[in-house]
Coordinates of C-alpha atoms and ligand atoms in Angstrom, one line a residue:
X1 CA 1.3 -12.5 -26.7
X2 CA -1.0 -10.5 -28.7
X3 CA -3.5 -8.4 -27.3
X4 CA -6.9 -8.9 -28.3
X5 CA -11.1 -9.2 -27.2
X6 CA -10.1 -12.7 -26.9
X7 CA -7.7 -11.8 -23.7
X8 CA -8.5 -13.0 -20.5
X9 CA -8.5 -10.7 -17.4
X10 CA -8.2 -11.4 -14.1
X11 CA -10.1 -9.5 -11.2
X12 CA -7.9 -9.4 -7.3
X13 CA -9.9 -8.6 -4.8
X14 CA -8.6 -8.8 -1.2
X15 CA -11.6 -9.2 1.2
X16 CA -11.9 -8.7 4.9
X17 CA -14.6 -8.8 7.0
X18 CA -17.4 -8.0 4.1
X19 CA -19.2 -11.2 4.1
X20 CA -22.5 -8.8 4.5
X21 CA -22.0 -7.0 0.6
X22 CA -19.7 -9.6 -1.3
X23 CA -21.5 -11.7 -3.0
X24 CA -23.6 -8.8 -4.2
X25 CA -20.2 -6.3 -5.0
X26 CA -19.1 -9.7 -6.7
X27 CA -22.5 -10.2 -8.8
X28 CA -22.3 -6.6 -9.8
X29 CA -18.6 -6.4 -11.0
X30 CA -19.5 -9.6 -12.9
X31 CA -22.3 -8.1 -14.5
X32 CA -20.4 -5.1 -15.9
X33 CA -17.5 -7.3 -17.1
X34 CA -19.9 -9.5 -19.2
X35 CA -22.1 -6.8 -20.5
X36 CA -18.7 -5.5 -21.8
X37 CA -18.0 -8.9 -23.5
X38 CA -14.7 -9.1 -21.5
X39 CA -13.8 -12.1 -20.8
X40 CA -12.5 -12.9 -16.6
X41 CA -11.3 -14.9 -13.9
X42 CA -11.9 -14.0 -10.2
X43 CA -9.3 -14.4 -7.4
X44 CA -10.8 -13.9 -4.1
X45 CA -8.4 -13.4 -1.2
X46 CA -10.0 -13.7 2.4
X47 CA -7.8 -12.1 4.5
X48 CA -8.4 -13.8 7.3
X49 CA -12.0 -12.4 8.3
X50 CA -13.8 -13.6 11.5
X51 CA -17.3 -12.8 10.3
X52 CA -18.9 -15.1 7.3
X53 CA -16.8 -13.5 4.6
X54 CA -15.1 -17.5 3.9
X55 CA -18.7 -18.8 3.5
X56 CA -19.8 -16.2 1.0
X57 CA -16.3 -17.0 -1.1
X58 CA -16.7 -21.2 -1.0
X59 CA -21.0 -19.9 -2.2
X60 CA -18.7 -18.0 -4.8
X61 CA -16.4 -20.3 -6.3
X62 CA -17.9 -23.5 -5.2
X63 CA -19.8 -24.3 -8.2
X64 CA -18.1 -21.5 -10.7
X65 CA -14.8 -22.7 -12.4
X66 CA -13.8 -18.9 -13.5
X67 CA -13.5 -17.9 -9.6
X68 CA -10.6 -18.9 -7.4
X69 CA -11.1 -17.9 -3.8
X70 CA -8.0 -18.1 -1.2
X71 CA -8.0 -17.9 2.7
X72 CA -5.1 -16.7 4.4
X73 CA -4.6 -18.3 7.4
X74 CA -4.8 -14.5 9.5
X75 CA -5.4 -11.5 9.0
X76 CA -1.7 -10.6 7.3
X77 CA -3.3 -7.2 5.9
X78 CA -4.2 -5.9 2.4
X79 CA -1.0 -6.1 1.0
X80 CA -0.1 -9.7 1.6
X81 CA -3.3 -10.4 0.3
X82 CA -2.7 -8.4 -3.0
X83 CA 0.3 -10.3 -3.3
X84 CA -1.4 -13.8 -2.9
X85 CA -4.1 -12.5 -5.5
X86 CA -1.1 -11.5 -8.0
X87 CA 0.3 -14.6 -7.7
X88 CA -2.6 -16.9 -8.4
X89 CA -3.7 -14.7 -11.4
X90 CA -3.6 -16.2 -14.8
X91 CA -4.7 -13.8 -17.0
X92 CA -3.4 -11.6 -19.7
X93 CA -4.1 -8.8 -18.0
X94 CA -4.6 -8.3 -13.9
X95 CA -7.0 -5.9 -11.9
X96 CA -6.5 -5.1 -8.3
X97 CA -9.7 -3.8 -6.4
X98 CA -11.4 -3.2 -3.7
X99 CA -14.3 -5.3 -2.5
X100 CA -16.6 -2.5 -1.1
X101 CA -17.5 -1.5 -4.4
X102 CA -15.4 2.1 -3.7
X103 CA -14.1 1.7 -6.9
X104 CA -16.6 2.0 -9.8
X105 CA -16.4 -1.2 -11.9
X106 CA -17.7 0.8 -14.7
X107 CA -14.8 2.0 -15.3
X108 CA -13.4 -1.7 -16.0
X109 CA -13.9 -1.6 -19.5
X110 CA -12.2 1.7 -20.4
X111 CA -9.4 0.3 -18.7
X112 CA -9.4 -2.9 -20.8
X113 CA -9.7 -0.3 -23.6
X114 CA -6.3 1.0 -22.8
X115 CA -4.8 -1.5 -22.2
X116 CA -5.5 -2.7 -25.9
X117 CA -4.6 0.3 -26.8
X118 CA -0.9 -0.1 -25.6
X119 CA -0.8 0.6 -22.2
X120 CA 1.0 -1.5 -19.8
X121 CA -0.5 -0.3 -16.7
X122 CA -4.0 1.5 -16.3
X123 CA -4.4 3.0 -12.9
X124 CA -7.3 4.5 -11.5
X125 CA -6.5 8.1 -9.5
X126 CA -8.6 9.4 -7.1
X127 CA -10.0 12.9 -8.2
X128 CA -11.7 13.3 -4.6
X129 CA -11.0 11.2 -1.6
X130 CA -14.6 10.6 -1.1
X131 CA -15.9 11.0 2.4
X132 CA -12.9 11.6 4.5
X133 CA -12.5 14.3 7.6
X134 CA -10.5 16.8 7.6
X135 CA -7.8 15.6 9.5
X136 CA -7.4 12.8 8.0
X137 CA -7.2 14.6 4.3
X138 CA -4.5 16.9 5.7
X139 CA -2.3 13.3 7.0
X140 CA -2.5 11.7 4.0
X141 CA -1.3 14.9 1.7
X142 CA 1.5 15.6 4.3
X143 CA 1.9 11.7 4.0
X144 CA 2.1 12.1 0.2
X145 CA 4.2 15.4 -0.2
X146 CA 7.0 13.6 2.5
X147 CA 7.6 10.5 0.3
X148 CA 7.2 12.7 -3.4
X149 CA 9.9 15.2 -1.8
X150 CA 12.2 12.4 -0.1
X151 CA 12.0 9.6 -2.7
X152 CA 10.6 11.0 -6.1
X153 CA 8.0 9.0 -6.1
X154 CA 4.0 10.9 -6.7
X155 CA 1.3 9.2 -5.0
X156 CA -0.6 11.8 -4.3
X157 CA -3.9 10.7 -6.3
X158 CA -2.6 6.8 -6.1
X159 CA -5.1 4.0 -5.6
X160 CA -5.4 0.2 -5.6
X161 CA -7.1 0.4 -8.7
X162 CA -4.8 -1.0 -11.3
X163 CA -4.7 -2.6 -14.4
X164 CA -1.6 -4.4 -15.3
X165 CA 0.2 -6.3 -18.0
X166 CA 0.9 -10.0 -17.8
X167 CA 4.6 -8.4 -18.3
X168 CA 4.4 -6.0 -15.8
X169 CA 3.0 -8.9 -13.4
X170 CA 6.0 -11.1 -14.0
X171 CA 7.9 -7.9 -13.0
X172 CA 6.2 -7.5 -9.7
X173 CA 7.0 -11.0 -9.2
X174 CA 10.4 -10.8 -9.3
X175 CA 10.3 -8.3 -6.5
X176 CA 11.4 -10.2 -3.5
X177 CA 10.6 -7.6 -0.5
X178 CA 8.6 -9.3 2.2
X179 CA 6.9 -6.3 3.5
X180 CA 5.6 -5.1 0.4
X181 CA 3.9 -1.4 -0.6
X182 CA 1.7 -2.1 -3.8
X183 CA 1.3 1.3 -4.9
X184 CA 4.7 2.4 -4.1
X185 CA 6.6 -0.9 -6.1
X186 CA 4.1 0.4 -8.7
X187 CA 5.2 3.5 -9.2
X188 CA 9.0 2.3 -9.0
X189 CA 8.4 -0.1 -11.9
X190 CA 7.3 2.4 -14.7
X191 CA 6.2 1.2 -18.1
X192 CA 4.0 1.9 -19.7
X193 CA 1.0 4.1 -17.9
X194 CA -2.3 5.6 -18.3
X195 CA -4.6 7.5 -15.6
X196 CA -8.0 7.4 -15.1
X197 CA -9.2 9.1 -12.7
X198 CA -12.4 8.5 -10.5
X199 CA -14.2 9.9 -7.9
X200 CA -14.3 7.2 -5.2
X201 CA -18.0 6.0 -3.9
X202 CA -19.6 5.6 -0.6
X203 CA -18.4 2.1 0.8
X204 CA -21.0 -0.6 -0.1
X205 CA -21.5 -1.6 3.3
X206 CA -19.5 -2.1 6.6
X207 CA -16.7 0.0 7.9
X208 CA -13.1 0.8 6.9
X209 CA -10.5 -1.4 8.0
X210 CA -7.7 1.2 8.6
X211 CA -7.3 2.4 12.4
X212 CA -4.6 5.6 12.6
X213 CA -2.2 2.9 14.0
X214 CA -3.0 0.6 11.0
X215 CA -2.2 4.1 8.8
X216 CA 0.7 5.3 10.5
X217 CA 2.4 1.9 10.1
X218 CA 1.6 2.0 6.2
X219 CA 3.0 5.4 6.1
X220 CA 6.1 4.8 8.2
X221 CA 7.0 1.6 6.1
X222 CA 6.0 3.2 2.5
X223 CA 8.5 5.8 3.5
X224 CA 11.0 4.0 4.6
X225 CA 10.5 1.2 1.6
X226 CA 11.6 4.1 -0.5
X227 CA 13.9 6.3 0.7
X228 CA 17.2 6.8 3.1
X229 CA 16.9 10.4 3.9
X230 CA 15.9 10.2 7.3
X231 CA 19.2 8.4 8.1
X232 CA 20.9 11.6 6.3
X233 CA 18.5 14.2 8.6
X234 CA 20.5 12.4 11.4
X235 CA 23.9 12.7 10.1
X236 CA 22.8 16.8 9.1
X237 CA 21.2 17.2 12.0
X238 CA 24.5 15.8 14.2
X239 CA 26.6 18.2 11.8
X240 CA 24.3 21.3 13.0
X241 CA 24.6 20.4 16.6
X242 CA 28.4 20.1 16.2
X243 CA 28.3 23.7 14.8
X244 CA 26.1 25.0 17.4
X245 CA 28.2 23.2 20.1
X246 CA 31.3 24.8 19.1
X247 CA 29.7 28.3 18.9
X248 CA 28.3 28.0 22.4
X249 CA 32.1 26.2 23.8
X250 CA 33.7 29.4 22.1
X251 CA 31.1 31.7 24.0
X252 CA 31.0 30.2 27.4
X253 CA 35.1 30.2 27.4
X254 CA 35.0 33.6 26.3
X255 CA 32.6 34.4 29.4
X256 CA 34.3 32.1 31.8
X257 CA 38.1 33.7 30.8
X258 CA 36.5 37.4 31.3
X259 CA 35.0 36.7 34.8
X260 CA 31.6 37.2 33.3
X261 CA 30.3 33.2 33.6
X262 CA 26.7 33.5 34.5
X263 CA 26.0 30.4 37.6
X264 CA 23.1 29.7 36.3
X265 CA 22.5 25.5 34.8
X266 CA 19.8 26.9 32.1
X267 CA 22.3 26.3 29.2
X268 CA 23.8 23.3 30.1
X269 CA 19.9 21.9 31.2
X270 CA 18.3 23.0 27.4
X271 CA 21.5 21.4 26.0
X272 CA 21.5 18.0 27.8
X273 CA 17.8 18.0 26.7
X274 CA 18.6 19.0 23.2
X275 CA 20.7 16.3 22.9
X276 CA 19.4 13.6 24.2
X277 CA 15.9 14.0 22.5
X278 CA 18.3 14.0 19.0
X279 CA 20.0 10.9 20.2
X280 CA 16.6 9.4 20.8
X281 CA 15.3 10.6 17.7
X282 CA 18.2 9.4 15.6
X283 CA 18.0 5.8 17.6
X284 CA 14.7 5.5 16.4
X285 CA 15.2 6.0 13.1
X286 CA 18.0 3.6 12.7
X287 CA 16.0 1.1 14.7
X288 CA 13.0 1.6 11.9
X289 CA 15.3 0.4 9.2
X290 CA 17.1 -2.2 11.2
X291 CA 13.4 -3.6 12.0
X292 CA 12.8 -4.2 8.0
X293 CA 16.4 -5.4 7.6
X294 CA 15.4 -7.7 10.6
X295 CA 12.2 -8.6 8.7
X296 CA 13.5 -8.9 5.2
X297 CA 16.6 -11.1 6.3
X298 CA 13.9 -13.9 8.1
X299 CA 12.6 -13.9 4.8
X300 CA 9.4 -15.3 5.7
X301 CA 6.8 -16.1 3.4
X302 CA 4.5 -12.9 3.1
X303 CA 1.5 -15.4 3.9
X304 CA -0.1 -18.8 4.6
X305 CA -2.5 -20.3 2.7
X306 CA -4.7 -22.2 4.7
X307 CA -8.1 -23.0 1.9
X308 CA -8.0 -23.2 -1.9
X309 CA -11.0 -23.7 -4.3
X310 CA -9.8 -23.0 -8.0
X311 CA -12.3 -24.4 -10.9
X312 CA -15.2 -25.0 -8.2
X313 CA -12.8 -27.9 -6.5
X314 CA -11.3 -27.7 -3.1
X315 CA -7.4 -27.8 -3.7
X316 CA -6.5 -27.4 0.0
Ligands
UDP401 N1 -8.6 -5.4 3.3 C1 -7.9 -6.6 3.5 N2 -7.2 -6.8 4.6 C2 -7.2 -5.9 5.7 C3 -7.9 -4.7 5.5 C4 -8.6 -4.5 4.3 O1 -7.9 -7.4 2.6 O2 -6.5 -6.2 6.7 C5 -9.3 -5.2 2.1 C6 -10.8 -4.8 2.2 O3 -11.6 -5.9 2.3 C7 -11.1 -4.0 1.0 C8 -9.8 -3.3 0.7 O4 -8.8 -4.0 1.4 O5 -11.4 -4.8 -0.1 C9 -9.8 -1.8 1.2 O6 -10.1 -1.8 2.5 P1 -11.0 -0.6 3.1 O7 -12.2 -0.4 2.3 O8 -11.2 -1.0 4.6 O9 -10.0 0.6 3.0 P2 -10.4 2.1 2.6 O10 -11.2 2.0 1.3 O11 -11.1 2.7 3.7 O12 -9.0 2.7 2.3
MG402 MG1 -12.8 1.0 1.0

């Protein structure tokens, strides 16, 4: 296929709990996309929101033909409802973002520019985090520098703001992982790529979605989606206690055959505790990988669809 004005491009946009800004974020992205003559599709995935977010969608697509809008049948999180998006996209071209207008649509058109330029996949890289404490800054950079050190993958200035190829689509597809890590499978699949970078925005309205749990559980699975090195720590850190145990065995016989054995349980105390908190540790660890073996073996679907309305008719 030949890339051209003509192309069509299709605009993911996972929504939860926005029903307050949507329609307008919606009205606003479309706005930009037909000043720039670029012809679009919309997929709208509600990820299962409790406020009116399903309302504003079926407003949306009810009487538009170029808007699709899914609802999932819970809340299965942003990523499943990427991949729902992905998969109902027909265009030549595919953009993932956000629906709290954090990431400037503005900037759509320059990425359609590269894109018919060459590029497989356009991203959008944040050049500041926007409003984010301090604490939270220093997580996500020890987050990043972790997974770039362990797995040789660069995140740090990643975003959900993509442009991709119908090509590089089809690739995605054929990745079969049920607990998925958009930016991370991203990054893994090359081709092609050109930055852009942006500063993100205020949100449009409402709150974040992502509690530290909701965070930690992203970063725990990104890392271990990508890399085995934990599972080595253990076995180094086993080696070094093996070392350290035969130094100490050598020293207490050597105290105990020259009469000079203190009676005191300090060493024996710190050991057992030394141990056993590796032991732990090491369990753990395993029992994170076995959990997405676990999860990946079920082989579940990564969601449930539970309303469709594609070309302003109600499929399901
Ligand atoms: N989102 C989603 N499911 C969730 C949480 C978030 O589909 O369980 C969507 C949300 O509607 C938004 C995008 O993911 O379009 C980014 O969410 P948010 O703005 O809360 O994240 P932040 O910008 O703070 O990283
Ligand atoms: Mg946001």
């Amino acid at each position: 296929m030949s890339k051209s004005k003509a192309s069509m491009l299709s605009v993911v946009i996972p929504v939860y709990q926005e029903g307050s800004h949507i329609r307008n974020s919606i009205g606003i992205i479309d706005g930009v996309l037909n000043e720039g003559g670029i012809l679009h599709e919309f997929i709208l995935v509600d990820d299962g929101s409790r406020d009116n977010t399903w309302n504003e969608l079926k407003l949306l697509a009810g009487g538009d033909d170029r808007m699709t809008a899914i609802r999932l049948s819970r809340n299965f999180g942003k990523e499943a409802a990427l991949c729902a998006g992905i998969e109902y996209a027909e265009g030549d071209m595919v953009l993932v973002m956000d629906a709290d207008l954090q990431h400037p649509p503005e900037l759509i058109p320059q990425m359609v520019d590269a894109w018919l330029e060459g590029y497989d996949v356009v991203e959008g890289v944040k050049s500041s985090r926007g409003r984010e404490n301090f604490l939270y800054k220093a997580c996500a950079r020890f987050f990043y520098y972790i997974l770039y050190k362990t797995s040789d993958i660069h995140l740090g200035k990643a975003s959900d703001f993509k442009l991709m190829d119908r090509k590089v689509v089809e690739a995605w597809k054929m990745m079969p992982e049920r607990t998925t890590f958009f930016r991370g499978m991203s990054a893994w699949m090359g081709f092609e790529r050109k930055q852009i970078s942006f500063d993100v925005a205020k949100r449009a309205n409402g709150r974040t979605k992502w509690s530290l749990t909701r965070l930690i559980k992203l970063a725990v699975n990104a890392i271990t989606s990508y890399t085995s090195v934990p599972l080595h720590c253990i076995t180094l850190l086993g080696l070094l206690m093996f070392i350290g145990t035969v130094i100490l065995g050598v020293q207490t016989l050597f105290m105990k055959l020259s009469g000079r054995a203190s009676d005191g349980f300090t060493t024996v105390i710190l050991l057992q505790l030394l141990i056993g908190s590796a032991i732990m540790a090491s369990l753990g660890m395993i029992g994170i990988y076995l959990t997405k073996i676990y999860k990946e073996v079920k082989a579940r679907p990564r969601y449930l669809i539970s309303s469709l309305i594609k070309g302003g008719e109600k499929k399901c």
